[in-house]
PDB file of C-alpha atoms and ligand atoms in Angstrom:
ATOM      1  CA  MET A   1     -16.260  -8.024   3.286  1.00 98.00           C
ATOM      2  CA  LEU A   2     -15.817  -5.260   0.679  1.00 98.00           C
ATOM      3  CA  ILE A   3     -13.632  -6.053  -2.326  1.00 98.00           C
ATOM      4  CA  ASP A   4     -11.736  -3.354  -4.214  1.00 99.00           C
ATOM      5  CA  CYS A   5     -10.645  -4.826  -7.531  1.00 98.00           C
ATOM      6  CA  ASP A   6      -9.634  -4.446 -11.176  1.00 98.00           C
ATOM      7  CA  PRO A   7     -11.325  -7.431 -12.914  1.00 98.00           C
ATOM      8  CA  GLY A   8      -9.193  -9.089 -14.226  1.00 95.00           C
ATOM      9  CA  LEU A   9      -9.241 -12.849 -14.531  1.00 96.00           C
ATOM     10  CA  ASP A  10      -8.260 -13.593 -10.946  1.00 97.00           C
ATOM     11  CA  ASP A  11     -10.290 -10.673  -9.582  1.00 98.00           C
ATOM     12  CA  ALA A  12     -13.380 -12.255 -11.137  1.00 98.00           C
ATOM     13  CA  ILE A  13     -12.653 -15.574  -9.424  1.00 98.00           C
ATOM     14  CA  ALA A  14     -11.992 -13.642  -6.194  1.00 98.00           C
ATOM     15  CA  ILE A  15     -15.460 -12.047  -6.380  1.00 98.00           C
ATOM     16  CA  LEU A  16     -17.080 -15.474  -6.801  1.00 98.00           C
ATOM     17  CA  THR A  17     -14.986 -16.920  -3.962  1.00 98.00           C
ATOM     18  CA  ALA A  18     -15.890 -14.055  -1.625  1.00 98.00           C
ATOM     19  CA  ALA A  19     -19.589 -14.302  -2.492  1.00 98.00           C
ATOM     20  CA  HIS A  20     -19.582 -17.731  -0.847  1.00 98.00           C
ATOM     21  CA  LEU A  21     -16.934 -17.367   1.858  1.00 98.00           C
ATOM     22  CA  ALA A  22     -18.042 -13.984   3.177  1.00 98.00           C
ATOM     23  CA  ASP A  23     -20.946 -11.573   3.432  1.00 98.00           C
ATOM     24  CA  LEU A  24     -19.858  -9.545   0.405  1.00 98.00           C
ATOM     25  CA  VAL A  25     -21.490  -6.133   0.989  1.00 98.00           C
ATOM     26  CA  GLY A  26     -20.091  -4.461  -2.080  1.00 98.00           C
ATOM     27  CA  ILE A  27     -17.471  -4.209  -4.812  1.00 99.00           C
ATOM     28  CA  THR A  28     -15.461  -1.145  -5.761  1.00 99.00           C
ATOM     29  CA  THR A  29     -13.550  -0.969  -9.006  1.00 98.00           C
ATOM     30  CA  VAL A  30     -10.283   0.672  -9.953  1.00 98.00           C
ATOM     31  CA  ASN A  31      -8.207   1.189 -13.080  1.00 98.00           C
ATOM     32  CA  GLY A  32      -5.604  -1.545 -13.261  1.00 97.00           C
ATOM     33  CA  ASN A  33      -5.497  -4.663 -15.396  1.00 97.00           C
ATOM     34  CA  VAL A  34      -7.610  -2.769 -17.889  1.00 97.00           C
ATOM     35  CA  GLY A  35      -9.307   0.639 -17.864  1.00 97.00           C
ATOM     36  CA  ILE A  36     -12.017   1.600 -15.376  1.00 97.00           C
ATOM     37  CA  ASP A  37     -14.818   1.188 -17.927  1.00 97.00           C
ATOM     38  CA  HIS A  38     -13.797  -2.434 -18.482  1.00 96.00           C
ATOM     39  CA  THR A  39     -13.057  -3.267 -14.827  1.00 97.00           C
ATOM     40  CA  THR A  40     -16.446  -1.867 -13.788  1.00 98.00           C
ATOM     41  CA  HIS A  41     -18.289  -3.607 -16.630  1.00 97.00           C
ATOM     42  CA  ASN A  42     -16.499  -6.857 -15.764  1.00 97.00           C
ATOM     43  CA  ALA A  43     -17.448  -6.654 -12.091  1.00 98.00           C
ATOM     44  CA  LEU A  44     -21.090  -6.193 -13.104  1.00 98.00           C
ATOM     45  CA  ALA A  45     -20.827  -9.074 -15.588  1.00 97.00           C
ATOM     46  CA  VAL A  46     -19.457 -11.422 -12.925  1.00 98.00           C
ATOM     47  CA  ILE A  47     -22.173 -10.707 -10.347  1.00 98.00           C
ATOM     48  CA  GLU A  48     -24.925 -10.887 -12.966  1.00 97.00           C
ATOM     49  CA  THR A  49     -23.617 -14.183 -14.327  1.00 97.00           C
ATOM     50  CA  ALA A  50     -23.626 -15.553 -10.785  1.00 97.00           C
ATOM     51  CA  GLY A  51     -27.041 -14.093 -10.007  1.00 97.00           C
ATOM     52  CA  LEU A  52     -25.643 -12.083  -7.100  1.00 98.00           C
ATOM     53  CA  ASP A  53     -27.293  -8.923  -5.746  1.00 97.00           C
ATOM     54  CA  ILE A  54     -24.160  -7.004  -4.781  1.00 98.00           C
ATOM     55  CA  PRO A  55     -23.602  -3.294  -5.535  1.00 98.00           C
ATOM     56  CA  VAL A  56     -20.677  -2.208  -7.689  1.00 98.00           C
ATOM     57  CA  HIS A  57     -19.250   1.285  -7.157  1.00 98.00           C
ATOM     58  CA  ARG A  58     -16.925   2.723  -9.779  1.00 98.00           C
ATOM     59  CA  GLY A  59     -13.622   4.175  -8.576  1.00 98.00           C
ATOM     60  CA  ALA A  60     -10.409   5.762  -9.748  1.00 98.00           C
ATOM     61  CA  SER A  61      -9.794   5.919 -13.473  1.00 97.00           C
ATOM     62  CA  ARG A  62      -6.061   6.555 -13.134  1.00 97.00           C
ATOM     63  CA  PRO A  63      -3.198   6.199 -10.655  1.00 97.00           C
ATOM     64  CA  MET A  64      -2.361   9.069  -8.247  1.00 97.00           C
ATOM     65  CA  ILE A  65       0.868  10.043 -10.020  1.00 94.00           C
ATOM     66  CA  SER A  66       1.942   7.279 -12.422  1.00 91.00           C
ATOM     67  CA  PRO A  67       0.746   7.313 -16.018  1.00 89.00           C
ATOM     68  CA  THR A  68      -2.186   4.986 -16.667  1.00 85.00           C
ATOM     69  CA  ILE A  69      -1.005   1.482 -17.490  1.00 83.00           C
ATOM     70  CA  ASP A  70      -2.698  -1.846 -18.035  1.00 83.00           C
ATOM     71  CA  ALA A  71      -2.059  -5.576 -18.025  1.00 83.00           C
ATOM     72  CA  SER A  72      -4.196  -6.424 -21.041  1.00 86.00           C
ATOM     73  CA  HIS A  73      -1.324  -8.593 -22.333  1.00 83.00           C
ATOM     74  CA  VAL A  74      -2.102 -10.862 -19.374  1.00 84.00           C
ATOM     75  CA  HIS A  75      -5.861 -10.441 -18.942  1.00 86.00           C
ATOM     76  CA  GLY A  76      -6.887  -9.848 -22.559  1.00 88.00           C
ATOM     77  CA  PRO A  77      -8.162  -6.621 -24.165  1.00 89.00           C
ATOM     78  CA  THR A  78     -11.415  -6.616 -22.179  1.00 90.00           C
ATOM     79  CA  GLY A  79      -9.832  -7.888 -18.953  1.00 90.00           C
ATOM     80  CA  LEU A  80     -11.736 -11.184 -18.963  1.00 93.00           C
ATOM     81  CA  GLY A  81      -9.547 -13.106 -21.368  1.00 91.00           C
ATOM     82  CA  SER A  82     -11.352 -14.281 -24.469  1.00 88.00           C
ATOM     83  CA  VAL A  83     -14.594 -14.885 -22.601  1.00 89.00           C
ATOM     84  CA  ASP A  84     -17.652 -13.834 -24.550  1.00 85.00           C
ATOM     85  CA  ILE A  85     -18.866 -11.419 -21.853  1.00 80.00           C
ATOM     86  CA  PRO A  86     -22.633 -11.456 -21.543  1.00 76.00           C
ATOM     87  CA  GLU A  87     -24.496  -8.201 -21.991  1.00 83.00           C
ATOM     88  CA  VAL A  88     -24.707  -6.365 -18.676  1.00 94.00           C
ATOM     89  CA  SER A  89     -28.127  -5.096 -17.654  1.00 95.00           C
ATOM     90  CA  GLY A  90     -27.066  -3.319 -14.468  1.00 95.00           C
ATOM     91  CA  SER A  91     -24.931  -0.248 -13.922  1.00 97.00           C
ATOM     92  CA  PRO A  92     -22.679   0.984 -11.138  1.00 98.00           C
ATOM     93  CA  ALA A  93     -24.512   2.016  -7.945  1.00 98.00           C
ATOM     94  CA  SER A  94     -22.293   5.118  -7.932  1.00 98.00           C
ATOM     95  CA  HIS A  95     -19.087   6.547  -9.322  1.00 98.00           C
ATOM     96  CA  ASP A  96     -17.863   7.189  -5.791  1.00 98.00           C
ATOM     97  CA  ALA A  97     -15.952   4.111  -4.643  1.00 98.00           C
ATOM     98  CA  VAL A  98     -14.168   6.102  -1.930  1.00 98.00           C
ATOM     99  CA  GLY A  99     -17.451   7.378  -0.502  1.00 98.00           C
ATOM    100  CA  PHE A 100     -18.872   3.855  -0.519  1.00 99.00           C
ATOM    101  CA  ILE A 101     -15.828   2.428   1.283  1.00 98.00           C
ATOM    102  CA  LEU A 102     -16.056   5.139   3.956  1.00 98.00           C
ATOM    103  CA  ASP A 103     -19.834   4.767   4.306  1.00 98.00           C
ATOM    104  CA  MET A 104     -19.598   0.978   4.705  1.00 98.00           C
ATOM    105  CA  SER A 105     -16.809   1.360   7.290  1.00 98.00           C
ATOM    106  CA  ARG A 106     -19.106   3.576   9.351  1.00 98.00           C
ATOM    107  CA  SER A 107     -22.255   1.479   9.023  1.00 98.00           C
ATOM    108  CA  ILE A 108     -20.961  -2.097   9.172  1.00 98.00           C
ATOM    109  CA  ALA A 109     -19.206  -3.463  12.256  1.00 96.00           C
ATOM    110  CA  GLY A 110     -16.503  -6.019  11.546  1.00 96.00           C
ATOM    111  CA  LEU A 111     -16.002  -5.014   7.927  1.00 98.00           C
ATOM    112  CA  HIS A 112     -12.932  -6.531   6.253  1.00 98.00           C
ATOM    113  CA  LEU A 113     -11.556  -4.581   3.281  1.00 98.00           C
ATOM    114  CA  VAL A 114      -9.849  -6.773   0.670  1.00 99.00           C
ATOM    115  CA  ALA A 115      -7.982  -4.870  -2.051  1.00 99.00           C
ATOM    116  CA  VAL A 116      -6.819  -6.890  -5.037  1.00 98.00           C
ATOM    117  CA  GLY A 117      -5.939  -4.212  -7.557  1.00 98.00           C
ATOM    118  CA  PRO A 118      -3.816  -1.059  -7.536  1.00 98.00           C
ATOM    119  CA  LEU A 119      -4.404   0.739  -4.209  1.00 98.00           C
ATOM    120  CA  THR A 120      -5.596   4.069  -5.616  1.00 98.00           C
ATOM    121  CA  ASN A 121      -9.095   3.936  -4.074  1.00 98.00           C
ATOM    122  CA  ILE A 122      -7.745   2.806  -0.706  1.00 98.00           C
ATOM    123  CA  ALA A 123      -5.137   5.592  -0.573  1.00 98.00           C
ATOM    124  CA  LEU A 124      -7.736   8.207  -1.526  1.00 98.00           C
ATOM    125  CA  ALA A 125     -10.052   6.866   1.184  1.00 98.00           C
ATOM    126  CA  LEU A 126      -7.255   7.090   3.765  1.00 98.00           C
ATOM    127  CA  GLN A 127      -6.516  10.679   2.713  1.00 98.00           C
ATOM    128  CA  ALA A 128     -10.221  11.530   3.012  1.00 98.00           C
ATOM    129  CA  ASP A 129     -10.567   9.884   6.421  1.00 98.00           C
ATOM    130  CA  PRO A 130      -7.401   8.781   8.277  1.00 97.00           C
ATOM    131  CA  ASP A 131      -9.577   7.031  10.870  1.00 97.00           C
ATOM    132  CA  LEU A 132     -10.753   4.434   8.309  1.00 98.00           C
ATOM    133  CA  PRO A 133      -8.443   1.603   9.520  1.00 97.00           C
ATOM    134  CA  ALA A 134      -9.680   1.943  13.113  1.00 96.00           C
ATOM    135  CA  ARG A 135     -13.246   1.183  11.981  1.00 98.00           C
ATOM    136  CA  LEU A 136     -12.283  -1.933  10.005  1.00 98.00           C
ATOM    137  CA  ALA A 137     -11.819  -5.497  11.234  1.00 97.00           C
ATOM    138  CA  GLY A 138      -8.866  -5.707   8.846  1.00 97.00           C
ATOM    139  CA  ILE A 139      -7.335  -4.743   5.539  1.00 98.00           C
ATOM    140  CA  THR A 140      -5.902  -7.464   3.318  1.00 98.00           C
ATOM    141  CA  ILE A 141      -4.174  -6.609   0.068  1.00 98.00           C
ATOM    142  CA  MET A 142      -3.011  -8.763  -2.803  1.00 98.00           C
ATOM    143  CA  GLY A 143       0.217  -7.057  -3.766  1.00 98.00           C
ATOM    144  CA  GLY A 144       3.940  -6.829  -3.480  1.00 98.00           C
ATOM    145  CA  ALA A 145       6.490  -9.485  -2.670  1.00 98.00           C
ATOM    146  CA  ALA A 146       9.191  -9.945  -0.065  1.00 97.00           C
ATOM    147  CA  VAL A 147      11.306 -11.348  -2.899  1.00 97.00           C
ATOM    148  CA  GLY A 148      10.842 -10.855  -6.630  1.00 97.00           C
ATOM    149  CA  GLY A 149       8.259  -9.299  -8.889  1.00 98.00           C
ATOM    150  CA  ASN A 150       6.183  -9.913 -11.988  1.00 96.00           C
ATOM    151  CA  VAL A 151       6.147  -6.581 -13.817  1.00 96.00           C
ATOM    152  CA  THR A 152       9.833  -5.967 -13.113  1.00 97.00           C
ATOM    153  CA  PRO A 153      12.377  -8.189 -11.352  1.00 98.00           C
ATOM    154  CA  VAL A 154      11.433  -6.522  -8.050  1.00 98.00           C
ATOM    155  CA  ALA A 155       7.927  -5.072  -8.464  1.00 98.00           C
ATOM    156  CA  GLU A 156       4.502  -6.709  -8.448  1.00 98.00           C
ATOM    157  CA  PHE A 157       1.778  -5.245 -10.700  1.00 97.00           C
ATOM    158  CA  ASN A 158      -0.678  -3.856  -8.100  1.00 98.00           C
ATOM    159  CA  ILE A 159       2.075  -1.931  -6.313  1.00 98.00           C
ATOM    160  CA  TRP A 160       3.950  -0.960  -9.484  1.00 98.00           C
ATOM    161  CA  ALA A 161       0.755   0.364 -11.105  1.00 98.00           C
ATOM    162  CA  ASP A 162       0.302   3.001  -8.380  1.00 98.00           C
ATOM    163  CA  PRO A 163       3.301   3.051  -6.013  1.00 98.00           C
ATOM    164  CA  GLU A 164       2.393   6.398  -4.433  1.00 98.00           C
ATOM    165  CA  ALA A 165      -0.971   4.935  -3.422  1.00 98.00           C
ATOM    166  CA  ALA A 166       0.681   1.796  -2.083  1.00 98.00           C
ATOM    167  CA  ALA A 167       3.171   3.841  -0.053  1.00 98.00           C
ATOM    168  CA  ILE A 168       0.280   5.711   1.591  1.00 98.00           C
ATOM    169  CA  VAL A 169      -1.538   2.459   2.408  1.00 98.00           C
ATOM    170  CA  PHE A 170       1.501   0.746   3.940  1.00 97.00           C
ATOM    171  CA  ARG A 171       2.274   3.894   5.954  1.00 95.00           C
ATOM    172  CA  ASP A 172      -1.230   4.770   7.131  1.00 94.00           C
ATOM    173  CA  ALA A 173      -3.058   1.439   7.467  1.00 94.00           C
ATOM    174  CA  PRO A 174      -1.758  -0.362  10.575  1.00 86.00           C
ATOM    175  CA  GLY A 175      -2.371  -4.086  10.799  1.00 84.00           C
ATOM    176  CA  LEU A 176      -2.325  -4.616   7.047  1.00 95.00           C
ATOM    177  CA  THR A 177      -2.017  -8.176   5.747  1.00 98.00           C
ATOM    178  CA  MET A 178       0.079  -8.410   2.575  1.00 98.00           C
ATOM    179  CA  VAL A 179      -0.654 -11.388   0.320  1.00 98.00           C
ATOM    180  CA  GLY A 180       2.267 -11.119  -2.047  1.00 98.00           C
ATOM    181  CA  LEU A 181       3.748 -13.179  -4.836  1.00 98.00           C
ATOM    182  CA  ASP A 182       5.734 -15.157  -2.252  1.00 97.00           C
ATOM    183  CA  VAL A 183       2.439 -16.887  -1.459  1.00 98.00           C
ATOM    184  CA  THR A 184       0.267 -16.442  -4.556  1.00 98.00           C
ATOM    185  CA  HIS A 185       2.825 -18.096  -6.835  1.00 97.00           C
ATOM    186  CA  LYS A 186       2.123 -21.261  -4.843  1.00 97.00           C
ATOM    187  CA  ILE A 187      -1.658 -21.120  -5.412  1.00 97.00           C
ATOM    188  CA  LEU A 188      -1.749 -22.488  -8.968  1.00 97.00           C
ATOM    189  CA  LEU A 189      -5.062 -23.637 -10.436  1.00 97.00           C
ATOM    190  CA  GLY A 190      -4.825 -25.835 -13.523  1.00 96.00           C
ATOM    191  CA  ALA A 191      -6.651 -28.325 -15.714  1.00 94.00           C
ATOM    192  CA  SER A 192      -8.127 -30.431 -12.891  1.00 96.00           C
ATOM    193  CA  GLU A 193      -9.606 -27.370 -11.185  1.00 97.00           C
ATOM    194  CA  ARG A 194     -10.873 -26.119 -14.529  1.00 96.00           C
ATOM    195  CA  ASP A 195     -12.502 -29.487 -15.242  1.00 97.00           C
ATOM    196  CA  ARG A 196     -14.269 -29.510 -11.850  1.00 98.00           C
ATOM    197  CA  LEU A 197     -15.701 -26.087 -12.614  1.00 98.00           C
ATOM    198  CA  ARG A 198     -16.692 -26.842 -16.207  1.00 98.00           C
ATOM    199  CA  GLU A 199     -18.366 -30.124 -15.259  1.00 98.00           C
ATOM    200  CA  ALA A 200     -20.582 -28.241 -12.807  1.00 98.00           C
ATOM    201  CA  ALA A 201     -22.131 -26.626 -15.909  1.00 97.00           C
ATOM    202  CA  PHE A 202     -23.871 -23.641 -14.313  1.00 97.00           C
ATOM    203  CA  PRO A 203     -23.100 -20.095 -15.540  1.00 96.00           C
ATOM    204  CA  ALA A 204     -20.747 -18.887 -12.776  1.00 97.00           C
ATOM    205  CA  ALA A 205     -18.771 -22.145 -12.788  1.00 98.00           C
ATOM    206  CA  VAL A 206     -18.482 -22.122 -16.586  1.00 97.00           C
ATOM    207  CA  LEU A 207     -17.347 -18.483 -16.464  1.00 97.00           C
ATOM    208  CA  ALA A 208     -14.673 -19.385 -13.896  1.00 97.00           C
ATOM    209  CA  ALA A 209     -13.594 -22.342 -16.065  1.00 97.00           C
ATOM    210  CA  ASP A 210     -13.315 -20.107 -19.123  1.00 97.00           C
ATOM    211  CA  LEU A 211     -11.295 -17.502 -17.199  1.00 96.00           C
ATOM    212  CA  LEU A 212      -9.056 -20.229 -15.812  1.00 96.00           C
ATOM    213  CA  ASP A 213      -8.498 -21.666 -19.288  1.00 95.00           C
ATOM    214  CA  TYR A 214      -7.233 -18.300 -20.486  1.00 94.00           C
ATOM    215  CA  ALA A 215      -5.089 -17.718 -17.379  1.00 94.00           C
ATOM    216  CA  VAL A 216      -3.533 -21.190 -17.577  1.00 93.00           C
ATOM    217  CA  GLU A 217      -2.728 -20.685 -21.253  1.00 90.00           C
ATOM    218  CA  ARG A 218      -1.074 -17.297 -20.584  1.00 87.00           C
ATOM    219  CA  SER A 219       0.849 -18.654 -17.574  1.00 85.00           C
ATOM    220  CA  GLY A 220       2.075 -21.547 -19.677  1.00 82.00           C
ATOM    221  CA  GLU A 221       3.175 -19.190 -22.441  1.00 81.00           C
ATOM    222  CA  MET A 222       4.831 -16.704 -20.075  1.00 82.00           C
ATOM    223  CA  ARG A 223       6.293 -18.954 -17.393  1.00 84.00           C
ATOM    224  CA  GLY A 224       5.935 -22.548 -18.579  1.00 83.00           C
ATOM    225  CA  TRP A 225       3.641 -23.281 -15.633  1.00 83.00           C
ATOM    226  CA  SER A 226       0.937 -25.944 -15.810  1.00 81.00           C
ATOM    227  CA  GLY A 227      -1.328 -23.841 -13.612  1.00 93.00           C
ATOM    228  CA  ALA A 228      -2.164 -20.163 -13.181  1.00 96.00           C
ATOM    229  CA  PRO A 229      -1.567 -18.242  -9.935  1.00 97.00           C
ATOM    230  CA  ILE A 230      -5.019 -17.064  -8.865  1.00 97.00           C
ATOM    231  CA  HIS A 231      -3.554 -14.226  -6.827  1.00 98.00           C
ATOM    232  CA  ASP A 232      -6.713 -12.342  -5.846  1.00 98.00           C
ATOM    233  CA  ALA A 233      -8.834 -15.287  -4.726  1.00 98.00           C
ATOM    234  CA  SER A 234      -5.874 -16.320  -2.534  1.00 98.00           C
ATOM    235  CA  ALA A 235      -6.161 -12.953  -0.767  1.00 98.00           C
ATOM    236  CA  VAL A 236      -9.879 -13.533  -0.180  1.00 98.00           C
ATOM    237  CA  VAL A 237      -9.152 -16.934   1.361  1.00 98.00           C
ATOM    238  CA  ALA A 238      -6.366 -15.384   3.473  1.00 98.00           C
ATOM    239  CA  ALA A 239      -8.833 -12.853   4.886  1.00 98.00           C
ATOM    240  CA  VAL A 240     -11.414 -15.500   5.811  1.00 98.00           C
ATOM    241  CA  ARG A 241      -9.198 -18.510   6.607  1.00 98.00           C
ATOM    242  CA  PRO A 242      -5.948 -16.986   8.009  1.00 98.00           C
ATOM    243  CA  GLU A 243      -5.059 -20.310   9.648  1.00 98.00           C
ATOM    244  CA  LEU A 244      -4.222 -21.662   6.175  1.00 98.00           C
ATOM    245  CA  PHE A 245      -1.324 -19.208   5.853  1.00 98.00           C
ATOM    246  CA  ASP A 246       1.993 -18.444   7.570  1.00 98.00           C
ATOM    247  CA  GLY A 247       3.237 -14.893   7.973  1.00 96.00           C
ATOM    248  CA  GLU A 248       5.638 -12.587   9.782  1.00 93.00           C
ATOM    249  CA  PHE A 249       5.221  -9.016  11.065  1.00 93.00           C
ATOM    250  CA  ARG A 250       7.561  -6.841   9.049  1.00 94.00           C
ATOM    251  CA  HIS A 251       8.061  -3.174   8.314  1.00 93.00           C
ATOM    252  CA  VAL A 252       7.219  -2.641   4.634  1.00 95.00           C
ATOM    253  CA  ASP A 253       7.781   0.458   2.542  1.00 96.00           C
ATOM    254  CA  VAL A 254       7.421   1.139  -1.170  1.00 98.00           C
ATOM    255  CA  GLU A 255      10.240   2.407  -3.400  1.00 98.00           C
ATOM    256  CA  LEU A 256       9.086   5.433  -5.388  1.00 98.00           C
ATOM    257  CA  HIS A 257      12.255   6.815  -6.976  1.00 97.00           C
ATOM    258  CA  GLY A 258      14.522   3.929  -8.016  1.00 96.00           C
ATOM    259  CA  THR A 259      15.152   3.668 -11.737  1.00 96.00           C
ATOM    260  CA  LEU A 260      15.194  -0.114 -11.488  1.00 98.00           C
ATOM    261  CA  THR A 261      13.191  -0.489  -8.275  1.00 98.00           C
ATOM    262  CA  ARG A 262      10.160   1.825  -8.460  1.00 98.00           C
ATOM    263  CA  GLY A 263       7.132  -0.106  -7.153  1.00 98.00           C
ATOM    264  CA  MET A 264       9.200  -2.516  -5.066  1.00 98.00           C
ATOM    265  CA  THR A 265       7.833  -3.461  -1.632  1.00 98.00           C
ATOM    266  CA  VAL A 266      10.907  -3.161   0.566  1.00 97.00           C
ATOM    267  CA  VAL A 267      10.276  -5.756   3.293  1.00 96.00           C
ATOM    268  CA  ASP A 268      12.607  -5.360   6.290  1.00 93.00           C
ATOM    269  CA  GLN A 269      13.722  -8.915   7.044  1.00 90.00           C
ATOM    270  CA  ARG A 270      16.049  -7.781   9.849  1.00 89.00           C
ATOM    271  CA  GLY A 271      14.172  -9.437  12.697  1.00 68.00           C
ATOM    272  CA  SER A 272      10.417  -9.327  12.911  1.00 61.00           C
ATOM    273  CA  ALA A 273       8.567  -6.174  13.815  1.00 61.00           C
ATOM    274  CA  ASP A 274       6.484  -6.135  16.953  1.00 64.00           C
ATOM    275  CA  SER A 275       2.905  -6.854  15.931  1.00 58.00           C
ATOM    276  CA  THR A 276       1.784  -4.002  18.130  1.00 58.00           C
ATOM    277  CA  THR A 277       3.840  -1.416  16.270  1.00 57.00           C
ATOM    278  CA  ASP A 278       1.733   0.714  13.988  1.00 50.00           C
ATOM    279  CA  ALA A 279       3.825   0.208  10.912  1.00 58.00           C
ATOM    280  CA  ALA A 280       3.900  -3.576  11.192  1.00 84.00           C
ATOM    281  CA  THR A 281       2.445  -5.413   8.222  1.00 95.00           C
ATOM    282  CA  ARG A 282       1.679  -9.131   8.367  1.00 96.00           C
ATOM    283  CA  VAL A 283       3.597 -10.376   5.357  1.00 96.00           C
ATOM    284  CA  LEU A 284       2.362 -13.823   4.363  1.00 98.00           C
ATOM    285  CA  THR A 285       5.173 -16.237   3.580  1.00 97.00           C
ATOM    286  CA  ASP A 286       3.532 -19.598   2.959  1.00 98.00           C
ATOM    287  CA  ALA A 287       0.187 -21.359   2.580  1.00 98.00           C
ATOM    288  CA  ASP A 288      -1.394 -24.788   2.687  1.00 98.00           C
ATOM    289  CA  ALA A 289      -1.746 -24.547  -1.075  1.00 98.00           C
ATOM    290  CA  PRO A 290      -3.858 -27.669  -1.731  1.00 98.00           C
ATOM    291  CA  ILE A 291      -6.479 -26.572   0.805  1.00 98.00           C
ATOM    292  CA  VAL A 292      -6.467 -22.973  -0.450  1.00 98.00           C
ATOM    293  CA  ILE A 293      -6.922 -24.199  -4.026  1.00 98.00           C
ATOM    294  CA  ASP A 294      -9.796 -26.489  -3.042  1.00 98.00           C
ATOM    295  CA  THR A 295     -11.383 -23.677  -1.007  1.00 98.00           C
ATOM    296  CA  ILE A 296     -11.429 -21.435  -4.085  1.00 98.00           C
ATOM    297  CA  VAL A 297     -12.945 -24.107  -6.344  1.00 98.00           C
ATOM    298  CA  ASP A 298     -15.421 -25.329  -3.708  1.00 98.00           C
ATOM    299  CA  SER A 299     -16.538 -21.729  -3.094  1.00 98.00           C
ATOM    300  CA  VAL A 300     -17.353 -21.165  -6.756  1.00 98.00           C
ATOM    301  CA  LEU A 301     -19.134 -24.529  -6.946  1.00 98.00           C
ATOM    302  CA  ALA A 302     -21.170 -23.563  -3.881  1.00 98.00           C
ATOM    303  CA  LEU A 303     -22.760 -20.768  -5.919  1.00 98.00           C
ATOM    304  CA  ARG A 304     -24.796 -23.310  -7.885  1.00 97.00           C
ATOM    305  CA  PRO A 305     -28.249 -21.739  -8.342  1.00 96.00           C
TER     306      PRO A 305
HETATM  307  O1  RIB B 401       0.288  -9.254  -9.703  1.00 50.36           O
HETATM  308  C1  RIB B 401      -0.974  -9.839  -9.631  1.00 50.36           C
HETATM  309  C2  RIB B 401      -2.042  -8.813  -9.485  1.00 50.36           C
HETATM  310  O2  RIB B 401      -2.035  -7.947 -10.618  1.00 50.36           O
HETATM  311  C3  RIB B 401      -3.462  -9.412  -9.455  1.00 50.36           C
HETATM  312  O3  RIB B 401      -4.285  -8.605  -8.651  1.00 50.36           O
HETATM  313  C4  RIB B 401      -3.902  -9.355 -10.882  1.00 50.36           C
HETATM  314  O4  RIB B 401      -5.326  -9.236 -11.004  1.00 50.36           O
HETATM  315  C5  RIB B 401      -3.261  -8.076 -11.334  1.00 50.36           C
HETATM  316  O5  RIB B 401      -4.116  -7.010 -10.970  1.00 50.36           O
HETATM  317 CA1   CA B 402      -6.364  -7.716  -9.520  1.00 50.36          CA
END
């Protein structure tokens, strides 16, 4: 697995989850929740805290067309909530995330690309080499929604942050799996999950507990929820344990011009697309939430040194 991310509270938990559930060959970072300096630093901080030897490659510092945005009101000014981020000793293996993604797709059979931030790096990789999807075992993205949104009434952050990139990915990456808000809003981690992590008392588990504390507090403030949707780790679980999720093959496109709807994933619900058609995306619609939640927590706990 290769994760493209914008850490980010839930991205950080996704990295830890993937480190246990998959053979995580590398991490690429993108501007998103916070700026590229922070998302790259945060990715390095997460793997160092967990004692993982996984390369981090820095990627796009801005969207393809949209102005640079952030979600620091959700993830905190640094992107990792109010966590006292440890000093990072390492540095990015390169500033060429696209080159790393393409290189890994050529050298590793069965590689699954999981993108949990704005899709800028993935779109640039597809423009550089349209044959990328054919070399991958799959592409799973956390993004979009068949119904609803979180940044606007109809747009989810990862798509809204770089809709031109998302439109390219949905058009040019056949066999995409879309893990949207329809599913991730059911994967809520709360106090009991936080307590399990904190009681484990090793650095990666304590980091995850601290991130979860901040996410739960913000979710409570913003939505009155008792738990926080850990969107990105849900996408990691969906890539490794697809049997825990339900989905339908649908044609999906991204609105680029609507005043009210820019960044919306327009999911064609008029009958299901044929899974063999190029444009078909597997849109996840439901999950066995308790098992997905336990899989995320158990994966982090499995990283005990
Ligand atoms: O809408 C949720 C997505 O936006 C997640 O990937 C979160 O990390 C933010 O990037
Ligand atoms: Ca993210």
